[in-house]
Short mmCIF file of C-alpha atoms in Angstrom, two decimals:
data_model
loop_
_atom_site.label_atom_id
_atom_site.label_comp_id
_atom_site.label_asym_id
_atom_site.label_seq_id
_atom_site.Cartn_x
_atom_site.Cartn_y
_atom_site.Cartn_z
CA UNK A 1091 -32.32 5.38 5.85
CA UNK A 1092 -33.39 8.79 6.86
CA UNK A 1093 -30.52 10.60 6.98
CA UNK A 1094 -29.72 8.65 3.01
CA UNK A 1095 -33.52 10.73 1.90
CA UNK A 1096 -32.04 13.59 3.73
CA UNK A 1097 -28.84 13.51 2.20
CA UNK A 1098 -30.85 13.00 -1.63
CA UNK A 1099 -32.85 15.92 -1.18
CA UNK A 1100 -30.52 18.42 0.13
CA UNK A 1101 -29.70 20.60 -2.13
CA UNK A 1102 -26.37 19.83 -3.73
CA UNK A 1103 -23.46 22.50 -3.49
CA UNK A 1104 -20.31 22.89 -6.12
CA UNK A 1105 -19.87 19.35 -8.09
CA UNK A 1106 -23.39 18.04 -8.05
CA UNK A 1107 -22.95 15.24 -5.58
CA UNK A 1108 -19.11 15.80 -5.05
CA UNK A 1109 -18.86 16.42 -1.17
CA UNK A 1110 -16.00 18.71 0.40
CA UNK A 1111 -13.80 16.47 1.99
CA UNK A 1112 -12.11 16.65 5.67
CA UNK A 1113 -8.63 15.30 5.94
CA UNK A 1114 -6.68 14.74 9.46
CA UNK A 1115 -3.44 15.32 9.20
CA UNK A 1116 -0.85 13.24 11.11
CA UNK A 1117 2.67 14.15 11.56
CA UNK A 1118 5.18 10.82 12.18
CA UNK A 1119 8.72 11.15 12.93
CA UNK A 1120 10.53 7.64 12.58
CA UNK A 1121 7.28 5.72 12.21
CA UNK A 1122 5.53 6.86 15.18
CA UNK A 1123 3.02 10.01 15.22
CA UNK A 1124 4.21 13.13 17.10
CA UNK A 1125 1.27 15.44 17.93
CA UNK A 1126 -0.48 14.59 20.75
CA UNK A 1127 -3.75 12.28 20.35
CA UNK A 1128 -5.84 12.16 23.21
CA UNK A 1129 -8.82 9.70 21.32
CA UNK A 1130 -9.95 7.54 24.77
CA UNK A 1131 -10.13 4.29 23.16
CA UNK A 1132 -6.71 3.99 21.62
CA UNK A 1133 -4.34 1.61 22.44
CA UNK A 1134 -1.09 3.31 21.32
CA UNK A 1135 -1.71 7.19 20.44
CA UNK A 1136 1.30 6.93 19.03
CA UNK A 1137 0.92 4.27 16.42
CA UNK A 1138 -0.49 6.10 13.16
CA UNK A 1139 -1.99 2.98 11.88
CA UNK A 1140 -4.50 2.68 14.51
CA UNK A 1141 -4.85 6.32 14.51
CA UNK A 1142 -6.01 6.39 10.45
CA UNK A 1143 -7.82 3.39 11.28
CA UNK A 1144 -10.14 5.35 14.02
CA UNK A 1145 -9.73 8.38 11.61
CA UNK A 1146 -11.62 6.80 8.90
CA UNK A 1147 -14.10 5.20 10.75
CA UNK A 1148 -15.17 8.03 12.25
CA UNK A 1149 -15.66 9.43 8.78
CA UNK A 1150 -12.26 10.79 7.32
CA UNK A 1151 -12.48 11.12 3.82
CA UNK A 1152 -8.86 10.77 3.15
CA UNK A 1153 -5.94 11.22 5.62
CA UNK A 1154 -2.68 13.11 4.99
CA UNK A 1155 0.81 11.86 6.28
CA UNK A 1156 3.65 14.12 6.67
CA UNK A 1157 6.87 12.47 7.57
CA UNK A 1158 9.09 14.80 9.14
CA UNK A 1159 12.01 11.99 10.05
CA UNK A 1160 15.54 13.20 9.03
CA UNK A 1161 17.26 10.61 9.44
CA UNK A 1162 18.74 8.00 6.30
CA UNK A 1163 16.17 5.49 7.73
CA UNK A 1164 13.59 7.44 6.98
CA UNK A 1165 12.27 5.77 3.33
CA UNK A 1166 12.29 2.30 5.01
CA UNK A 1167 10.64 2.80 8.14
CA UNK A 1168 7.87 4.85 5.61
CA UNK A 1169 7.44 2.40 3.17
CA UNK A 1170 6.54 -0.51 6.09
CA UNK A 1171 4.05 2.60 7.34
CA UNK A 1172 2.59 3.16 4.23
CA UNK A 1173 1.80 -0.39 3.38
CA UNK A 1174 0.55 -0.96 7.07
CA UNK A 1175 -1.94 1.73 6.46
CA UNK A 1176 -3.03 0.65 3.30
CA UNK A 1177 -3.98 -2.52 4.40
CA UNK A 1178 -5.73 -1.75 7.22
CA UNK A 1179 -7.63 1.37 5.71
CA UNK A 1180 -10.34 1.60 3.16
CA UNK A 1181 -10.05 5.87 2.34
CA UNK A 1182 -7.44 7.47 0.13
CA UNK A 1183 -4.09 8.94 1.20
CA UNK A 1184 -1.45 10.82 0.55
CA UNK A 1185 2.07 11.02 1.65
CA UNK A 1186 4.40 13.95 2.16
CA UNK A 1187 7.98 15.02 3.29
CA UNK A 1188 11.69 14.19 1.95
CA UNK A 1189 10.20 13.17 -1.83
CA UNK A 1190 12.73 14.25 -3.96
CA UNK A 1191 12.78 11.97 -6.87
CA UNK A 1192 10.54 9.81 -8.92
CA UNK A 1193 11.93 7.10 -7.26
CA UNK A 1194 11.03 8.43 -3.65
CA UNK A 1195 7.12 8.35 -5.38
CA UNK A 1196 7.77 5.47 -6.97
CA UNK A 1197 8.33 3.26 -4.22
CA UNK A 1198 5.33 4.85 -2.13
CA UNK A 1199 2.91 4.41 -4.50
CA UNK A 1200 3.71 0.60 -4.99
CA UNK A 1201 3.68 0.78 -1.31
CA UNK A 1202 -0.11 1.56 -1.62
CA UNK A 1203 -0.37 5.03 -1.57
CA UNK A 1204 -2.71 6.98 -3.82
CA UNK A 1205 -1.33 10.26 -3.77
CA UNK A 1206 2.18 11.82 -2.94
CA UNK A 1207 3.03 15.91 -1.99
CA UNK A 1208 5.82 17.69 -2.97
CA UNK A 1209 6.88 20.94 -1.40
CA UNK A 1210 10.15 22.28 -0.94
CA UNK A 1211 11.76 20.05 -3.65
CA UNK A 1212 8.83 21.04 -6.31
CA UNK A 1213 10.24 25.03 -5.84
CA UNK A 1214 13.85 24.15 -5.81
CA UNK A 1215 13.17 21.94 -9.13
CA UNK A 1216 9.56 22.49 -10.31
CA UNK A 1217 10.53 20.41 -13.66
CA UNK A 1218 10.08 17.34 -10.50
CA UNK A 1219 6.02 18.08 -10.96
CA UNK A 1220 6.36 17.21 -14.45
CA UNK A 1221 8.48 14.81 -14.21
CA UNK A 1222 5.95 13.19 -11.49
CA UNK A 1223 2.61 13.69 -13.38
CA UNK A 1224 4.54 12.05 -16.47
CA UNK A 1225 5.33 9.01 -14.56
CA UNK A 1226 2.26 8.43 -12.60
CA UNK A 1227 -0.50 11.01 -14.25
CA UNK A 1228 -1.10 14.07 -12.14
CA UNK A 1229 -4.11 12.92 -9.78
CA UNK A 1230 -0.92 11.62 -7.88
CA UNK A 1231 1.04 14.85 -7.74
CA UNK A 1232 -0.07 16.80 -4.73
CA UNK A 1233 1.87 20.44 -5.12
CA UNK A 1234 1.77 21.81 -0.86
CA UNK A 1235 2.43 25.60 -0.76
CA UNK A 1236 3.32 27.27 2.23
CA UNK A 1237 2.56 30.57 2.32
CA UNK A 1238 3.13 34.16 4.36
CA UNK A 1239 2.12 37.54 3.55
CA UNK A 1240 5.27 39.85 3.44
CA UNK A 1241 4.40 43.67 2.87
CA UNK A 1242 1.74 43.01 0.48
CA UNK A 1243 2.10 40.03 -1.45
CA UNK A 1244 2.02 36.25 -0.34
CA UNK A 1245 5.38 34.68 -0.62
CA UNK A 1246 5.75 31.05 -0.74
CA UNK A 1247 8.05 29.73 2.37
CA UNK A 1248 10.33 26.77 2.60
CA UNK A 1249 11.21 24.06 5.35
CA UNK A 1250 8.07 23.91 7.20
CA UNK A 1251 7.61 28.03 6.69
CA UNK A 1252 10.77 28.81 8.11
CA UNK A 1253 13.32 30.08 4.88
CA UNK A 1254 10.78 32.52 2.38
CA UNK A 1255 11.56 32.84 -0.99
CA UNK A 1256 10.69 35.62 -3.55
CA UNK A 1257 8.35 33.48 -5.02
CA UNK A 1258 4.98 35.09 -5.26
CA UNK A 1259 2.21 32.46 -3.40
CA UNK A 1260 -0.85 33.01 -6.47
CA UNK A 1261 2.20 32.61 -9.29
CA UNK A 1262 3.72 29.51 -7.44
CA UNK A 1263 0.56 27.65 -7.37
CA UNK A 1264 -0.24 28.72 -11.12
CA UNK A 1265 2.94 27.20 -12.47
CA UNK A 1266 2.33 23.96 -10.39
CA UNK A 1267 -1.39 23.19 -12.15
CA UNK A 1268 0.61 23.84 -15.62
CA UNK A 1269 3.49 21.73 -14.73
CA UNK A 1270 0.86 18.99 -14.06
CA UNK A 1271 -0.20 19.35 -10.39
CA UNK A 1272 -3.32 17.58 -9.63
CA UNK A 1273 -3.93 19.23 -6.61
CA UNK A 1274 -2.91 21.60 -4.40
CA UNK A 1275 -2.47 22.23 -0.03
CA UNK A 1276 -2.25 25.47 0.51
CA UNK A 1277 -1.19 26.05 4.07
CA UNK A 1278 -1.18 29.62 5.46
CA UNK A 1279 1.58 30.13 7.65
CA UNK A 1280 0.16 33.21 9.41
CA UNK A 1281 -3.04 31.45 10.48
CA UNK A 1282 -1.30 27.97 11.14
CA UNK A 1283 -1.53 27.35 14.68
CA UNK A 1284 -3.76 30.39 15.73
CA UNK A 1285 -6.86 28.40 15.80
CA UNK A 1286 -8.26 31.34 14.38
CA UNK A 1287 -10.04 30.42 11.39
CA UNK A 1288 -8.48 29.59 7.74
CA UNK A 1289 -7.22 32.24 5.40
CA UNK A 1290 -10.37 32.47 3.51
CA UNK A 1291 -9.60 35.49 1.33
CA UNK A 1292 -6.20 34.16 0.15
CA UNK A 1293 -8.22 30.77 -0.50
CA UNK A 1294 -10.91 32.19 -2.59
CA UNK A 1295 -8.45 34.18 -5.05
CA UNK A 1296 -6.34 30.90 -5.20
CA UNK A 1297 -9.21 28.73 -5.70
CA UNK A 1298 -11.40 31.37 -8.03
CA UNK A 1299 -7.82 31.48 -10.28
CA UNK A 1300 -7.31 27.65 -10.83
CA UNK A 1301 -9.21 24.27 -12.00
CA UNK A 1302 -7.43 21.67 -9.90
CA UNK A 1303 -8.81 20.77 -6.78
CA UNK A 1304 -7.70 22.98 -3.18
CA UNK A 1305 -7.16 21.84 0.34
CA UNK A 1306 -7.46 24.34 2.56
CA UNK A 1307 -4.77 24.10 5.53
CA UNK A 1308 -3.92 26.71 8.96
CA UNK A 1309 -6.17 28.19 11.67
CA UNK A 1310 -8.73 25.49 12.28
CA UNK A 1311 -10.25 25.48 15.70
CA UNK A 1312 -13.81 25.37 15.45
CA UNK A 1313 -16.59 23.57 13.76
CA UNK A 1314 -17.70 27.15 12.24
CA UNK A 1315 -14.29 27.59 10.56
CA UNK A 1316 -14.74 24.54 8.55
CA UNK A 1317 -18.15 26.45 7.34
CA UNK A 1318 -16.47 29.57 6.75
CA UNK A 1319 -14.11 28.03 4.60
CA UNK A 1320 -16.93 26.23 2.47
CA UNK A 1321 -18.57 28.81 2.45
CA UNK A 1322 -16.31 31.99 1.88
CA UNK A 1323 -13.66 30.11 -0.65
CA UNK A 1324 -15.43 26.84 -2.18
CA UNK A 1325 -12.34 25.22 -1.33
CA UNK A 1326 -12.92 21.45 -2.39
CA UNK A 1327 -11.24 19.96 1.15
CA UNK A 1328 -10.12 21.43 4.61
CA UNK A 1329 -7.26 19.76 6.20
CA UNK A 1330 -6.37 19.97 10.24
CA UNK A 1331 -4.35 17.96 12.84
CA UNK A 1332 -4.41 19.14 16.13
CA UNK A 1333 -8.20 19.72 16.48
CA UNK A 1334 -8.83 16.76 15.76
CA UNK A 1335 -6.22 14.86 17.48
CA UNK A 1336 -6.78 16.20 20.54
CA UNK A 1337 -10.68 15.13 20.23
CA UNK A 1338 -11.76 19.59 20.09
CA UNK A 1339 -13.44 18.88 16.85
CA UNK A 1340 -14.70 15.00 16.18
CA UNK A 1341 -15.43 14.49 12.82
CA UNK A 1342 -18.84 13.05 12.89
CA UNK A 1343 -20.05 15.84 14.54
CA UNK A 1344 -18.47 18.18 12.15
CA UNK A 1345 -20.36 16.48 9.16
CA UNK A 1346 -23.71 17.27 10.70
CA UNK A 1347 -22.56 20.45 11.43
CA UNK A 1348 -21.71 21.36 7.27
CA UNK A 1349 -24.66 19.14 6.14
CA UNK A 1350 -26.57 21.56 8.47
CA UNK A 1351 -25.38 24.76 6.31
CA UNK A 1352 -26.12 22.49 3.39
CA UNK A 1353 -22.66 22.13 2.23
CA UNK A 1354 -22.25 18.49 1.00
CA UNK A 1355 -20.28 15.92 2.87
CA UNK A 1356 -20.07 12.07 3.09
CA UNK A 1357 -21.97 10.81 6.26
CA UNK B 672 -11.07 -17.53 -7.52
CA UNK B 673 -9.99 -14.06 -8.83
CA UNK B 674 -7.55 -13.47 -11.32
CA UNK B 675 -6.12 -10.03 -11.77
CA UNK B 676 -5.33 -9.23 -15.14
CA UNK B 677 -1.53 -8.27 -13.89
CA UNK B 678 -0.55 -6.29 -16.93
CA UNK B 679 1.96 -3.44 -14.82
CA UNK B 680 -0.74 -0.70 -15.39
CA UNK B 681 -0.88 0.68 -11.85
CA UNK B 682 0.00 0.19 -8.53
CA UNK B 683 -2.48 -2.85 -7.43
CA UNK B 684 -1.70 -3.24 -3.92
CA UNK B 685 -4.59 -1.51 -2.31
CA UNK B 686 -6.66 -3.53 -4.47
CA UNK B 687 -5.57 -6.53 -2.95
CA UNK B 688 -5.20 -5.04 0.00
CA UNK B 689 -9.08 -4.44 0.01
CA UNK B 690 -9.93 -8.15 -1.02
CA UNK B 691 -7.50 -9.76 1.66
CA UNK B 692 -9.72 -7.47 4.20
CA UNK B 693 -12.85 -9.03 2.62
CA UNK B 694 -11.04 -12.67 2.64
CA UNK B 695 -11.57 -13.06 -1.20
CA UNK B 696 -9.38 -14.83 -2.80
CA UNK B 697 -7.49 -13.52 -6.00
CA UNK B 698 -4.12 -14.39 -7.34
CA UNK B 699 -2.18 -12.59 -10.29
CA UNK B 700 -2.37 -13.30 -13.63
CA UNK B 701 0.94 -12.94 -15.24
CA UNK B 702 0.98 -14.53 -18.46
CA UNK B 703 -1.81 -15.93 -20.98
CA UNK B 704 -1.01 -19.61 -20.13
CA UNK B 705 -2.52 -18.88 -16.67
CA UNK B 706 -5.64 -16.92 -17.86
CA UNK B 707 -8.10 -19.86 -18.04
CA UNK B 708 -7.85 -21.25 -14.61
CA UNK B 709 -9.89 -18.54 -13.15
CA UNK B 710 -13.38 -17.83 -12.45
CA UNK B 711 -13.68 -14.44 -12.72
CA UNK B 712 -11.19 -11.35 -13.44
CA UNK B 713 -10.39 -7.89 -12.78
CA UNK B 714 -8.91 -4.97 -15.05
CA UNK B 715 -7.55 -2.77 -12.57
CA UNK B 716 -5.79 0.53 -13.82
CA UNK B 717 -4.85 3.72 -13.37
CA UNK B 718 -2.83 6.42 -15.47
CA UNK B 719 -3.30 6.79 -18.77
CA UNK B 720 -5.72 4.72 -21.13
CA UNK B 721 -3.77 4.65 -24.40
CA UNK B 722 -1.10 3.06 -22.81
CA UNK B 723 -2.72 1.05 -20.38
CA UNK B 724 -4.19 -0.67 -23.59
CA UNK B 725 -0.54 -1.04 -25.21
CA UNK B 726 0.62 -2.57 -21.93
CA UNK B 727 -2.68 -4.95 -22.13
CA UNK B 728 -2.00 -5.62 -25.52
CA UNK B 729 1.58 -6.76 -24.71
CA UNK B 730 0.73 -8.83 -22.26
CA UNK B 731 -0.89 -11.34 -24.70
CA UNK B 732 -4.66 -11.34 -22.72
CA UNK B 733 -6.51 -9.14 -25.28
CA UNK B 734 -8.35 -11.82 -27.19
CA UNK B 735 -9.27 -13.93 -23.96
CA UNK B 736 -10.32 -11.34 -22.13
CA UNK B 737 -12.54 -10.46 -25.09
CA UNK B 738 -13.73 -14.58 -25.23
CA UNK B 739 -14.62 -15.21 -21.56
CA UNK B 740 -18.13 -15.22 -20.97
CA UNK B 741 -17.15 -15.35 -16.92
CA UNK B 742 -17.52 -12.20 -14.91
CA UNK B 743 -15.38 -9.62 -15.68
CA UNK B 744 -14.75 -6.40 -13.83
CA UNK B 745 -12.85 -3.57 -14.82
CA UNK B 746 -11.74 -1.06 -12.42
CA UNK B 747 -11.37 2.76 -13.32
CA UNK B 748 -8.93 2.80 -16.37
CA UNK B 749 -10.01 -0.89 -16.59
CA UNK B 750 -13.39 -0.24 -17.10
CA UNK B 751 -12.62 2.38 -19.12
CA UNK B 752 -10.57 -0.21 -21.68
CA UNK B 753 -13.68 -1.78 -21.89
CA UNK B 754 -14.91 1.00 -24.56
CA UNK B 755 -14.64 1.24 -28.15
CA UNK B 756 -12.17 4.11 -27.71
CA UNK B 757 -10.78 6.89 -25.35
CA UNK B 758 -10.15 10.36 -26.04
CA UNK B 759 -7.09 10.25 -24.23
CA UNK B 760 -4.19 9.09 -26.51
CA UNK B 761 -6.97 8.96 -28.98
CA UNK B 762 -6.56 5.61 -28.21
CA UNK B 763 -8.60 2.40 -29.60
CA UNK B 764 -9.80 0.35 -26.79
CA UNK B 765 -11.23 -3.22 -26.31
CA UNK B 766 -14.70 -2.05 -27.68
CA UNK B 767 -16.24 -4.89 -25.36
CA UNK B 768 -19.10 -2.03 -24.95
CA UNK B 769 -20.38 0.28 -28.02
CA UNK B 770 -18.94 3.57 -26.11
CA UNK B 771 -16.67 6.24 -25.95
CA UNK B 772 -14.33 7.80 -23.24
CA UNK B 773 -14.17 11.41 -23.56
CA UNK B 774 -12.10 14.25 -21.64
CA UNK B 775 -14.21 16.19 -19.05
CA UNK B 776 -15.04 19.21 -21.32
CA UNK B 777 -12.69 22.62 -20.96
CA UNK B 778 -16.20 24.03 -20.42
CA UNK B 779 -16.84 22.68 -17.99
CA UNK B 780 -16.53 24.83 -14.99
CA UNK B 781 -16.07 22.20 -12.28
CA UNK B 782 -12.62 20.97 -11.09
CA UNK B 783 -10.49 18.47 -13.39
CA UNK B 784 -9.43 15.30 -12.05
CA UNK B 785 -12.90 14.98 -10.80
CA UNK B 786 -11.38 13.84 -7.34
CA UNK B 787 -13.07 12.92 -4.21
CA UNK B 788 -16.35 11.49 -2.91
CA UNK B 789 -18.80 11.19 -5.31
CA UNK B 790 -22.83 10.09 -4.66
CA UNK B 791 -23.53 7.51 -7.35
CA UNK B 792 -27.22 6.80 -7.83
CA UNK B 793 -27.88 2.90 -8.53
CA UNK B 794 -31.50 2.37 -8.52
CA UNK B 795 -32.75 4.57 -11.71
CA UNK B 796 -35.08 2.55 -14.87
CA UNK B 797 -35.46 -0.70 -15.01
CA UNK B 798 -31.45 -1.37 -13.65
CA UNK B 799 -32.65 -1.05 -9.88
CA UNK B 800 -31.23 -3.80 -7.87
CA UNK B 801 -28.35 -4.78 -10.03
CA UNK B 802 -26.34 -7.14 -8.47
CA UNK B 803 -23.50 -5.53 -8.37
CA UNK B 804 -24.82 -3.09 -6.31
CA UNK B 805 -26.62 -5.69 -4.16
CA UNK B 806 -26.95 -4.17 -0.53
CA UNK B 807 -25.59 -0.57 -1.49
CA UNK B 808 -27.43 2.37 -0.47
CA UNK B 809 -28.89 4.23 -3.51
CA UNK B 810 -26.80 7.39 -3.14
CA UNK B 811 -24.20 6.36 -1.56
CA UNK B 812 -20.57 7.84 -1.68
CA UNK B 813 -17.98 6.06 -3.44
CA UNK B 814 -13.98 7.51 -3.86
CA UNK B 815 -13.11 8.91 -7.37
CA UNK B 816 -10.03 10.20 -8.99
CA UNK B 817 -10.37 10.54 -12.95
CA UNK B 818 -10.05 13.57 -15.73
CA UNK B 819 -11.93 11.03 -18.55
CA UNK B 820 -15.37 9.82 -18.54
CA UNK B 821 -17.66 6.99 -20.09
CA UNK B 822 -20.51 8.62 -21.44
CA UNK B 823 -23.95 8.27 -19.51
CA UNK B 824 -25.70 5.47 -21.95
CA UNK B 825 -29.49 3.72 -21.26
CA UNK B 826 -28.58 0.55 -22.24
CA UNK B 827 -25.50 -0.04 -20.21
CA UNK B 828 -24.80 2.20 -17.46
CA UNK B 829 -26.21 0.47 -14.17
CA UNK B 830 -25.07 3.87 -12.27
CA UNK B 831 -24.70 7.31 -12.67
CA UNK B 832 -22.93 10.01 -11.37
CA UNK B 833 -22.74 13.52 -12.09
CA UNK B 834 -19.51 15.77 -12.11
CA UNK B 835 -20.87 18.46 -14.42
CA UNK B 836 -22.53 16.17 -16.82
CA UNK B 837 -24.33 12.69 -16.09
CA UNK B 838 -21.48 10.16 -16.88
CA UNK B 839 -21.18 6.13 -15.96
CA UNK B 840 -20.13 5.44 -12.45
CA UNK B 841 -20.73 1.73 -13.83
CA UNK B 842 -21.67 -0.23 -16.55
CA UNK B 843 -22.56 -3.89 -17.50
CA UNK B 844 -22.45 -5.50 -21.21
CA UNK B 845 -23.15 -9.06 -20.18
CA UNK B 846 -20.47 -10.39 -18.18
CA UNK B 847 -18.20 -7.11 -18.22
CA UNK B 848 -18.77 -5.04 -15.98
CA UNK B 849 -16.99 -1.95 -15.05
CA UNK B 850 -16.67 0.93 -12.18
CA UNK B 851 -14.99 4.62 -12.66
CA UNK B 852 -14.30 4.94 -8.66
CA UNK B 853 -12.29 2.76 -7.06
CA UNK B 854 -13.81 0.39 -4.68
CA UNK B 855 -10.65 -0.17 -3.00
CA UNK B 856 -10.69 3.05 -1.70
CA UNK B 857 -14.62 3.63 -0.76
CA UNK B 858 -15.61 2.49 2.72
CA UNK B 859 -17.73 -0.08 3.03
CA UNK B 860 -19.57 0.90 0.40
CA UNK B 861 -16.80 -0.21 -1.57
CA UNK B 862 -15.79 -3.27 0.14
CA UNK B 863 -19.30 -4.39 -0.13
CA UNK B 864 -18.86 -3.94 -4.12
CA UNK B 865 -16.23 -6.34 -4.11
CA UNK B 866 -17.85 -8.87 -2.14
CA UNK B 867 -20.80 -8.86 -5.08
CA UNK B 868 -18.58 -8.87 -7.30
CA UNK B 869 -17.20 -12.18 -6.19
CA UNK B 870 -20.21 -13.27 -5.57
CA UNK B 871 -21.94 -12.83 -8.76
CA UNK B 872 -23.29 -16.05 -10.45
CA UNK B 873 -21.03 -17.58 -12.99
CA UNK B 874 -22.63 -18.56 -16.17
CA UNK B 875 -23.96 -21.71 -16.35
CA UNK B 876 -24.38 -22.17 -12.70
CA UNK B 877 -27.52 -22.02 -10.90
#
């Protein structure tokens, strides 16, 4: 009860009672998750069910999965995943990797999943955004950008950051939000895995320039980059994996920590 | 039991995916024929309202679900088709309740869809204690995804949020009720919605 007063008389930040969200996100490779999880009380680390399940009651406001199977298999064993998870969990979210089509989306989101992210496919064919929000309205369409900075400009990168293209990062995300994005991850490349801290320049000029939500992705690794990127950018959610799977950051904790700097978040 | 008004707007599975978790029962409504043997519905919906109401329409359920005096709740676009008319597809809607569904204004400087956890505020006037929102925290968080809004109304908004401007998180006309987030997706919080819902007294019954 005291933390609900606290939590009506703090002053609100951005949306008025909208909180920045925090999203894990889990890798899985053939139905199984790949990082390393070291959470004590889990029975398989491995299983991503029970890992979103722990995930959200620890206070995940919506969890991100990226499939990164190659194989033909892959849409079956992620349609049995997806519907797992959305039976079992009571937070939005969204699935990404090997989408291609409409009816790659189509079948996830029957599956139970609220949102789906396009990445590589969206710049090879960006009419796929439209075709996507057209089908299913655009607060499904999740546009993720990965980005580098090349000489002086941020150029958007394919294949998990590993082929760049010409295309320029800010003019990228742009043409997504026209084509009907409702949302864009925005991973930095060159901050992605340093535990460093996010890319909060690049974040603020992105978010500053559009009016679709941002998620915020590369370089957590403390509790006082999650403020920084609140803070600096005004990013609407920050997005991480391994801090959190292997226990560095735990969410709870986290929460008190923003609601301490007065940025809004769901306790 | 629940029947879900199964009219192909939407992708309903975490909806029942949410009730199965609270063991309420539910079953699909498919055609008209079946409408009557339930004791209370849901609208669920998602996409776009104009044609979420042609779909609705097609499915034959327009003037039942406009006759039932059992409990009715309509969930995000659902609730929505419970206006007079939305400004999306300038579309005219059921008109259950005297109100309008309106686009969240260009000038408005906040992010559009208005998407993520929201604090809705229950206990305002004389609609404190609800039922609806029996054994909900005032303030607490509940999951929204939506670019259209039901206008903030005295009379039949039973919550609030704000996203720029005060709009209806929910509203009641009667037996209609109706929620802009999505329950299925909001923690406990959300779960515990449900469980009023299918809980709520049914007319006629003490």
């Amino acid at each position: 009860m005291s933390t609900i007063q606290a939590a009506l008389q703090s002053p609100p930040t951005g949306g008025l009672g909208l909180a920045k969200r925090i999203i894990p996100c889990l890798d899985v490779k053939d139905g199984r998750t790949v990082k390393g999880v070291n959470f004590v009380d889990l029975r398989d680390a491995g299983d991503p069910v029970e890992l979103a399940w722990q995930y959200s009651q620890q206070g995940a406001d919506e969890l991100v999965f990226l499939d990164i199977t190659a194989t033909h298999e892959r849409r079956k064993t992620m349609v049995e995943l997806v519907k797992a998870v959305a039976r079992q969990i009571n937070i939005p979210f969204t699935i990404g990797g090997g989408i291609n089509e409409i009816a790659d989306a189509d079948i996830l989101l029957n599956a139970g999943a609220d949102k789906i992210s396009v990445n590589s496919a969206a710049v090879r064919n960006p009419e796929l955004i439209n075709e996507l929000a057209m089908a299913f309205g655009k607060q499904f369409v999740v546009v993720a950008v990965d980005t580098k900075f090349i000489g002086d400009t941020n150029l958007v990168h394919l294949n998990g950051g590993r082929i760049a293209t010409e295309l320029e990062t800010e003019k990228w995300i742009k043409e997504a939000e026209e084509r009907g994005a409702g949302e864009i991850l925005l991973t930095s490349m060159d901050h992605d895995g340093t535990k460093a801290g996010f890319d909060n320049f690049l974040l603020k000029k992105i978010n500053d320039s559009i009016s679709i939500p941002l998620i915020a992705s590369g370089g957590a690794g403390s509790m006082q980059h999650f403020v920084d990127v609140f803070q600096k950018s005004n990013v609407d959610a920050a997005l991480a994996a391994s801090v959190f799977h292997y226990g560095e950051i735990l969410i709870p904790s986290l929460k008190e920590e923003l609601r301490k700097h007065t940025i809004e978040v769901r306790l | 039991m629940i029947g879900i008004v199964n009219y192909g707007a939407g992708n309903i599975f975490s909806l029942t995916a949410a009730l199965d978790r609270q063991n309420i029962a539910y079953e699909m409504i498919n055609s008209v024929d079946e409408f009557d043997k339930y004791e209370r519905y849901i609208i669920p919906g998602v996409g776009h309202a104009g044609a979420a109401m042609k779909k609705l329409e097609e499915s034959g359920m327009v003037e039942k679900i406009k006759a039932t005096s059992k409990p009715v709740l309509g969930i995000c676009v659902g609730m929505q088709l419970l206006t007079d008319f939305s400004e999306e597809g300038n579309a005219h809607l059921l008109g259950i309740a005297p109100l309008k569904t309106c686009h969240f204004s260009e000038n408005i400087k906040l992010k559009i869809p208005h998407m993520g956890w929201n604090r809705v505020s229950s206990g305002f006037n004389d609609k404190l204690d609800n039922e609806l929102f029996k054994d909900i925290n005032e303030g607490s968080y509940f999951y929204f995804v939506h670019s259209y809004f039901i206008e903030f109304n005295p009379t039949f908004t039973i919550a609030f949020a704000e996203h720029g401007i005060k709009f209806s998180a929910a509203l009641q006309k009667d037996n209609y009720y109706g929620v802009q987030f999505h329950p299925e997706k909001s923690g406990e919080a959300g779960e515990q919605l449900l469980k009023n819902f299918a809980s709520l007294k049914l007319e006629g019954s003490l």
